[in-house]
Structure formats: C-alpha cells, structure tokens
C-alpha cells in the first residue's frame, strides 16, 4: 500500500530529526564557519572593486577675524559638502548627476583643526579622484562668495590623487571576515539553542544535618 503524501512528509521529517539528533551538539559552529567563509570568498571574488580618493581644504581667518571662528566655519562648510547646491555645482566636473554623486561623496571635519576632508568613491579609480576634487572645489567657491561677510575663506590643502589599490576587501580578507562572522553566529546559536532531551544537571540536594539525624534516631527509639 502506497503511503499518502502527508505520511511521506512525516517520514522524511522524522528521519531528519533522527539524523540531527545523531550529530554532535556543536555541529552548528563548523557549519556556520564554513558558510561564512564561502560567503566571504564569494564577495571578495565577485564584488566590484571600489576606490577612494580624498582631498582636503582648510578654513583660514582673514583680517581681524578671530582665528577661532575658522574652526566653526570649517564645521559648517563640512556639512554643506553634500548639499544640493554644492553637488549641483560639482556634477559637471565630477561627471555624475546629483543623485548618484550624493551616494559617492562623504566628508569629515575635525573638532581640533579647521580642516575639511572630502572623499570620493567609485568603481573607477580616476573617477574617485575627480569626484573628490570637484566637490572640494565647489565648497571652496561657495565659501568665497561669502568670505567678505564671514571673514573666513577656504583654501585647498591637498589635491586628491588617483588611488592605486581598491578599498574593497580582497579574497583572503573577505574569507577571514566571513569565517569570523560565521564563527560568532555559530557560537550564538550554541548558546541559545535548547538542550537535547536527556541532558540535565543533577541537582545538589544537601543531606540531612547532624541534628536532624539525631532527632530522627530519637523518634525511632520512642517508637
């Protein structure tokens, strides 16, 4: 008699459960490491390399302006590097529309010095340098329009150079990171997974105290 599909499914599930119970309890750890390593290798081998180039500008106080004001304006101009006005001015030299350019530009400022860094990211190493230089030039031009009012202007500190090496993970690094992440995940699985049936820790039940033993003997004598 042929089993129904429901019965066959139950048989398969039962066999899988039996096979899993025969595996050592630590099996999720090597499996997770293997999956993580494979994922890291795949990412390092097939992901498109990304390049980064960085240019710098410095805020300088002019005339009788307090030099401390340059630090505050550097923070403000750093926040303006990804504004629509700056990116619209830079899109021609960068060779990308504003929507794409915004995702390829990052900026940083220092709380201790009036310095602004602009980093361009692209799969083309020459394009990465063009983006960084175009955006920093746009910020410098914008600051020049109001420098008479603010008493602070931006000057270019360094020009972004074409990078030689990508910043995306290499194959060995991707494999190492994937293996580490897989090992961490596997360890977490071991911590949170329920224990198998039959695993228990014997409770430490204290024996009767000496006074209780004497009292029990006395009761037996009275009887």
mmCIF file of C-alpha atoms in Angstrom:
data_model
loop_
_atom_site.group_PDB
_atom_site.id
_atom_site.type_symbol
_atom_site.label_atom_id
_atom_site.label_comp_id
_atom_site.label_asym_id
_atom_site.label_seq_id
_atom_site.Cartn_x
_atom_site.Cartn_y
_atom_site.Cartn_z
ATOM 1 C CA UNK A 1 0.000 0.000 0.000
ATOM 2 C CA UNK A 2 1.422 3.367 -1.039
ATOM 3 C CA UNK A 3 1.765 5.997 1.686
ATOM 4 C CA UNK A 4 -0.072 9.252 1.254
ATOM 5 C CA UNK A 5 1.923 12.466 0.678
ATOM 6 C CA UNK A 6 1.205 13.517 4.244
ATOM 7 C CA UNK A 7 2.589 10.265 5.615
ATOM 8 C CA UNK A 8 5.659 10.509 3.390
ATOM 9 C CA UNK A 9 6.284 14.013 4.648
ATOM 10 C CA UNK A 10 6.079 12.845 8.244
ATOM 11 C CA UNK A 11 8.533 10.041 7.477
ATOM 12 C CA UNK A 12 11.008 12.469 5.953
ATOM 13 C CA UNK A 13 10.694 14.867 8.900
ATOM 14 C CA UNK A 14 11.164 12.033 11.359
ATOM 15 C CA UNK A 15 14.284 10.833 9.558
ATOM 16 C CA UNK A 16 15.728 14.336 9.515
ATOM 17 C CA UNK A 17 15.125 14.708 13.221
ATOM 18 C CA UNK A 18 16.783 11.364 13.846
ATOM 19 C CA UNK A 19 19.795 12.349 11.752
ATOM 20 C CA UNK A 20 20.124 15.672 13.571
ATOM 21 C CA UNK A 21 19.982 14.044 16.985
ATOM 22 C CA UNK A 22 22.887 11.806 15.999
ATOM 23 C CA UNK A 23 25.083 14.779 15.137
ATOM 24 C CA UNK A 24 27.350 16.216 17.852
ATOM 25 C CA UNK A 25 25.790 19.128 19.714
ATOM 26 C CA UNK A 26 28.453 21.552 18.420
ATOM 27 C CA UNK A 27 27.700 20.959 14.713
ATOM 28 C CA UNK A 28 26.253 24.499 14.103
ATOM 29 C CA UNK A 29 29.675 26.029 14.785
ATOM 30 C CA UNK A 30 31.681 24.431 11.928
ATOM 31 C CA UNK A 31 28.710 24.742 9.575
ATOM 32 C CA UNK A 32 28.410 28.461 10.314
ATOM 33 C CA UNK A 33 32.150 28.968 9.831
ATOM 34 C CA UNK A 34 32.001 27.127 6.509
ATOM 35 C CA UNK A 35 29.037 29.175 5.271
ATOM 36 C CA UNK A 36 30.662 32.437 6.402
ATOM 37 C CA UNK A 37 33.941 31.561 4.692
ATOM 38 C CA UNK A 38 32.146 30.697 1.461
ATOM 39 C CA UNK A 39 30.201 33.958 1.589
ATOM 40 C CA UNK A 40 33.364 35.970 2.209
ATOM 41 C CA UNK A 41 35.160 34.246 -0.656
ATOM 42 C CA UNK A 42 32.246 34.920 -2.997
ATOM 43 C CA UNK A 43 32.089 38.578 -2.035
ATOM 44 C CA UNK A 44 35.824 39.093 -2.420
ATOM 45 C CA UNK A 45 35.900 37.287 -5.769
ATOM 46 C CA UNK A 46 32.815 38.721 -7.455
ATOM 47 C CA UNK A 47 32.201 42.138 -5.872
ATOM 48 C CA UNK A 48 33.158 45.142 -7.966
ATOM 49 C CA UNK A 49 36.321 46.791 -6.566
ATOM 50 C CA UNK A 50 35.735 50.220 -5.055
ATOM 51 C CA UNK A 51 38.311 53.022 -4.963
ATOM 52 C CA UNK A 52 38.519 56.022 -2.670
ATOM 53 C CA UNK A 53 40.323 59.347 -3.112
ATOM 54 C CA UNK A 54 40.403 62.194 -0.589
ATOM 55 C CA UNK A 55 41.057 65.908 -0.953
ATOM 56 C CA UNK A 56 41.415 68.440 1.869
ATOM 57 C CA UNK A 57 40.564 72.104 2.396
ATOM 58 C CA UNK A 58 41.354 74.411 5.303
ATOM 59 C CA UNK A 59 39.382 77.322 6.725
ATOM 60 C CA UNK A 60 41.507 80.434 7.219
ATOM 61 C CA UNK A 61 40.521 83.591 9.116
ATOM 62 C CA UNK A 62 41.149 86.841 7.272
ATOM 63 C CA UNK A 63 41.927 90.316 8.545
ATOM 64 C CA UNK A 64 40.837 90.953 12.133
ATOM 65 C CA UNK A 65 38.605 87.885 12.306
ATOM 66 C CA UNK A 66 39.134 85.741 15.394
ATOM 67 C CA UNK A 67 41.147 82.653 14.326
ATOM 68 C CA UNK A 68 38.824 80.512 16.470
ATOM 69 C CA UNK A 69 35.991 81.380 14.062
ATOM 70 C CA UNK A 70 37.722 79.374 11.338
ATOM 71 C CA UNK A 71 37.078 76.175 13.278
ATOM 72 C CA UNK A 72 33.354 76.844 13.496
ATOM 73 C CA UNK A 73 33.061 77.715 9.818
ATOM 74 C CA UNK A 74 35.004 74.587 8.880
ATOM 75 C CA UNK A 75 32.346 72.525 10.651
ATOM 76 C CA UNK A 76 29.609 74.384 8.775
ATOM 77 C CA UNK A 77 31.219 74.053 5.372
ATOM 78 C CA UNK A 78 31.843 70.384 6.032
ATOM 79 C CA UNK A 79 28.107 69.850 6.412
ATOM 80 C CA UNK A 80 27.484 71.679 3.148
ATOM 81 C CA UNK A 81 29.622 69.356 1.027
ATOM 82 C CA UNK A 82 26.696 67.035 0.333
ATOM 83 C CA UNK A 83 24.082 69.772 -0.101
ATOM 84 C CA UNK A 84 22.189 70.117 -3.368
ATOM 85 C CA UNK A 85 23.824 73.450 -4.152
ATOM 86 C CA UNK A 86 27.357 72.075 -3.779
ATOM 87 C CA UNK A 87 26.688 68.865 -5.683
ATOM 88 C CA UNK A 88 24.884 70.723 -8.468
ATOM 89 C CA UNK A 89 27.936 72.909 -8.964
ATOM 90 C CA UNK A 90 30.280 69.881 -8.849
ATOM 91 C CA UNK A 91 28.334 67.469 -11.042
ATOM 92 C CA UNK A 92 29.847 68.748 -14.279
ATOM 93 C CA UNK A 93 33.459 68.238 -13.217
ATOM 94 C CA UNK A 94 32.611 65.018 -11.371
ATOM 95 C CA UNK A 95 30.880 63.530 -14.399
ATOM 96 C CA UNK A 96 27.874 62.250 -12.422
ATOM 97 C CA UNK A 97 24.355 63.574 -11.788
ATOM 98 C CA UNK A 98 23.500 64.899 -8.355
ATOM 99 C CA UNK A 99 21.502 61.811 -7.325
ATOM 100 C CA UNK A 100 24.412 59.444 -7.951
ATOM 101 C CA UNK A 101 27.035 61.892 -6.785
ATOM 102 C CA UNK A 102 25.454 62.172 -3.330
ATOM 103 C CA UNK A 103 25.954 58.451 -2.684
ATOM 104 C CA UNK A 104 29.612 58.643 -3.759
ATOM 105 C CA UNK A 105 30.708 61.537 -1.531
ATOM 106 C CA UNK A 106 31.481 61.648 2.180
ATOM 107 C CA UNK A 107 33.032 64.430 4.232
ATOM 108 C CA UNK A 108 34.652 64.703 7.646
ATOM 109 C CA UNK A 109 35.718 67.556 9.871
ATOM 110 C CA UNK A 110 37.963 67.686 12.908
ATOM 111 C CA UNK A 111 36.911 69.185 16.258
ATOM 112 C CA UNK A 112 40.503 70.340 16.803
ATOM 113 C CA UNK A 113 41.528 71.839 13.452
ATOM 114 C CA UNK A 114 39.720 73.844 10.722
ATOM 115 C CA UNK A 115 40.211 71.071 8.183
ATOM 116 C CA UNK A 116 37.652 69.507 5.828
ATOM 117 C CA UNK A 117 38.194 66.215 4.023
ATOM 118 C CA UNK A 118 36.087 65.135 1.067
ATOM 119 C CA UNK A 119 36.260 61.518 -0.098
ATOM 120 C CA UNK A 120 35.028 60.316 -3.466
ATOM 121 C CA UNK A 121 34.163 56.650 -4.010
ATOM 122 C CA UNK A 122 33.800 54.918 -7.355
ATOM 123 C CA UNK A 123 34.487 51.664 -9.165
ATOM 124 C CA UNK A 124 36.744 53.739 -11.460
ATOM 125 C CA UNK A 125 39.866 54.940 -9.649
ATOM 126 C CA UNK A 126 40.172 58.053 -11.839
ATOM 127 C CA UNK A 127 36.528 58.875 -11.252
ATOM 128 C CA UNK A 128 37.023 58.652 -7.478
ATOM 129 C CA UNK A 129 39.699 61.355 -7.635
ATOM 130 C CA UNK A 130 37.597 63.512 -9.975
ATOM 131 C CA UNK A 131 34.650 63.371 -7.576
ATOM 132 C CA UNK A 132 36.703 64.391 -4.550
ATOM 133 C CA UNK A 133 38.379 67.272 -6.365
ATOM 134 C CA UNK A 134 35.157 68.524 -7.946
ATOM 135 C CA UNK A 135 33.281 68.640 -4.646
ATOM 136 C CA UNK A 136 36.086 70.300 -2.697
ATOM 137 C CA UNK A 137 36.388 72.931 -5.426
ATOM 138 C CA UNK A 138 32.640 73.575 -5.236
ATOM 139 C CA UNK A 139 32.823 74.100 -1.469
ATOM 140 C CA UNK A 140 35.785 76.466 -1.855
ATOM 141 C CA UNK A 141 33.970 78.518 -4.480
ATOM 142 C CA UNK A 142 30.845 78.708 -2.301
ATOM 143 C CA UNK A 143 32.855 79.896 0.686
ATOM 144 C CA UNK A 144 34.498 82.567 -1.456
ATOM 145 C CA UNK A 145 31.125 84.140 -2.237
ATOM 146 C CA UNK A 146 30.535 84.990 1.420
ATOM 147 C CA UNK A 147 34.107 85.352 2.670
ATOM 148 C CA UNK A 148 33.787 89.163 2.915
ATOM 149 C CA UNK A 149 30.860 88.758 5.281
ATOM 150 C CA UNK A 150 32.209 85.849 7.323
ATOM 151 C CA UNK A 151 35.872 86.858 7.400
ATOM 152 C CA UNK A 152 36.776 83.209 6.729
ATOM 153 C CA UNK A 153 37.692 81.586 3.449
ATOM 154 C CA UNK A 154 38.548 78.063 2.388
ATOM 155 C CA UNK A 155 41.785 77.201 0.650
ATOM 156 C CA UNK A 156 42.721 73.884 -0.931
ATOM 157 C CA UNK A 157 45.157 71.997 1.253
ATOM 158 C CA UNK A 158 45.806 68.866 -0.808
ATOM 159 C CA UNK A 159 44.661 67.590 -4.181
ATOM 160 C CA UNK A 160 43.067 64.137 -4.397
ATOM 161 C CA UNK A 161 45.386 61.680 -6.124
ATOM 162 C CA UNK A 162 44.297 58.714 -8.205
ATOM 163 C CA UNK A 163 44.344 55.664 -5.897
ATOM 164 C CA UNK A 164 46.389 52.616 -6.829
ATOM 165 C CA UNK A 165 44.628 49.987 -4.711
ATOM 166 C CA UNK A 166 40.914 49.390 -4.099
ATOM 167 C CA UNK A 167 39.476 49.697 -0.614
ATOM 168 C CA UNK A 168 37.050 46.801 -1.049
ATOM 169 C CA UNK A 169 38.060 43.577 0.763
ATOM 170 C CA UNK A 170 40.394 41.203 -1.052
ATOM 171 C CA UNK A 171 39.599 37.497 -1.368
ATOM 172 C CA UNK A 172 41.706 36.421 1.666
ATOM 173 C CA UNK A 173 40.376 39.267 3.794
ATOM 174 C CA UNK A 174 36.795 38.557 2.746
ATOM 175 C CA UNK A 175 37.225 34.879 3.640
ATOM 176 C CA UNK A 176 38.703 35.757 7.030
ATOM 177 C CA UNK A 177 35.920 38.208 7.853
ATOM 178 C CA UNK A 178 33.277 35.731 6.701
ATOM 179 C CA UNK A 179 34.782 32.935 8.794
ATOM 180 C CA UNK A 180 34.909 35.180 11.874
ATOM 181 C CA UNK A 181 31.298 36.265 11.401
ATOM 182 C CA UNK A 182 30.211 32.668 10.855
ATOM 183 C CA UNK A 183 32.047 31.537 13.981
ATOM 184 C CA UNK A 184 30.384 34.268 16.022
ATOM 185 C CA UNK A 185 26.957 33.356 14.684
ATOM 186 C CA UNK A 186 27.567 29.659 15.313
ATOM 187 C CA UNK A 187 28.627 30.387 18.879
ATOM 188 C CA UNK A 188 25.462 32.390 19.476
ATOM 189 C CA UNK A 189 23.379 29.522 18.107
ATOM 190 C CA UNK A 190 25.036 27.137 20.554
ATOM 191 C CA UNK A 191 24.233 29.485 23.421
ATOM 192 C CA UNK A 192 20.554 29.977 22.633
ATOM 193 C CA UNK A 193 19.578 26.575 21.203
ATOM 194 C CA UNK A 194 17.563 24.318 23.534
ATOM 195 C CA UNK A 195 19.364 21.390 25.112
ATOM 196 C CA UNK A 196 18.662 17.900 23.872
ATOM 197 C CA UNK A 197 16.320 15.628 25.735
ATOM 198 C CA UNK A 198 18.103 13.666 28.382
ATOM 199 C CA UNK A 199 20.594 16.424 29.107
ATOM 200 C CA UNK A 200 20.212 17.536 32.694
ATOM 201 C CA UNK A 201 22.326 18.715 35.522
ATOM 202 C CA UNK A 202 21.966 16.708 38.684
ATOM 203 C CA UNK A 203 20.593 18.837 41.458
ATOM 204 C CA UNK A 204 22.772 19.085 44.502
ATOM 205 C CA UNK A 205 20.384 18.100 47.300
ATOM 206 C CA UNK A 206 22.011 18.614 50.684
ATOM 207 C CA UNK A 207 21.943 15.678 53.043
ATOM 208 C CA UNK A 208 20.323 15.839 56.456
ATOM 209 C CA UNK A 209 22.146 17.836 59.047
ATOM 210 C CA UNK A 210 23.676 16.136 62.082
ATOM 211 C CA UNK A 211 20.963 17.475 64.368
ATOM 212 C CA UNK A 212 18.266 16.126 62.083
ATOM 213 C CA UNK A 213 19.857 12.651 62.156
ATOM 214 C CA UNK A 214 19.915 12.621 65.978
ATOM 215 C CA UNK A 215 16.302 13.757 66.150
ATOM 216 C CA UNK A 216 15.280 11.063 63.693
ATOM 217 C CA UNK A 217 17.099 8.370 65.767
ATOM 218 C CA UNK A 218 15.372 9.548 68.936
ATOM 219 C CA UNK A 219 11.972 9.320 67.264
ATOM 220 C CA UNK A 220 12.743 5.778 66.165
ATOM 221 C CA UNK A 221 13.703 4.824 69.748
ATOM 222 C CA UNK A 222 10.500 6.298 71.119
ATOM 223 C CA UNK A 223 8.531 4.181 68.724
#
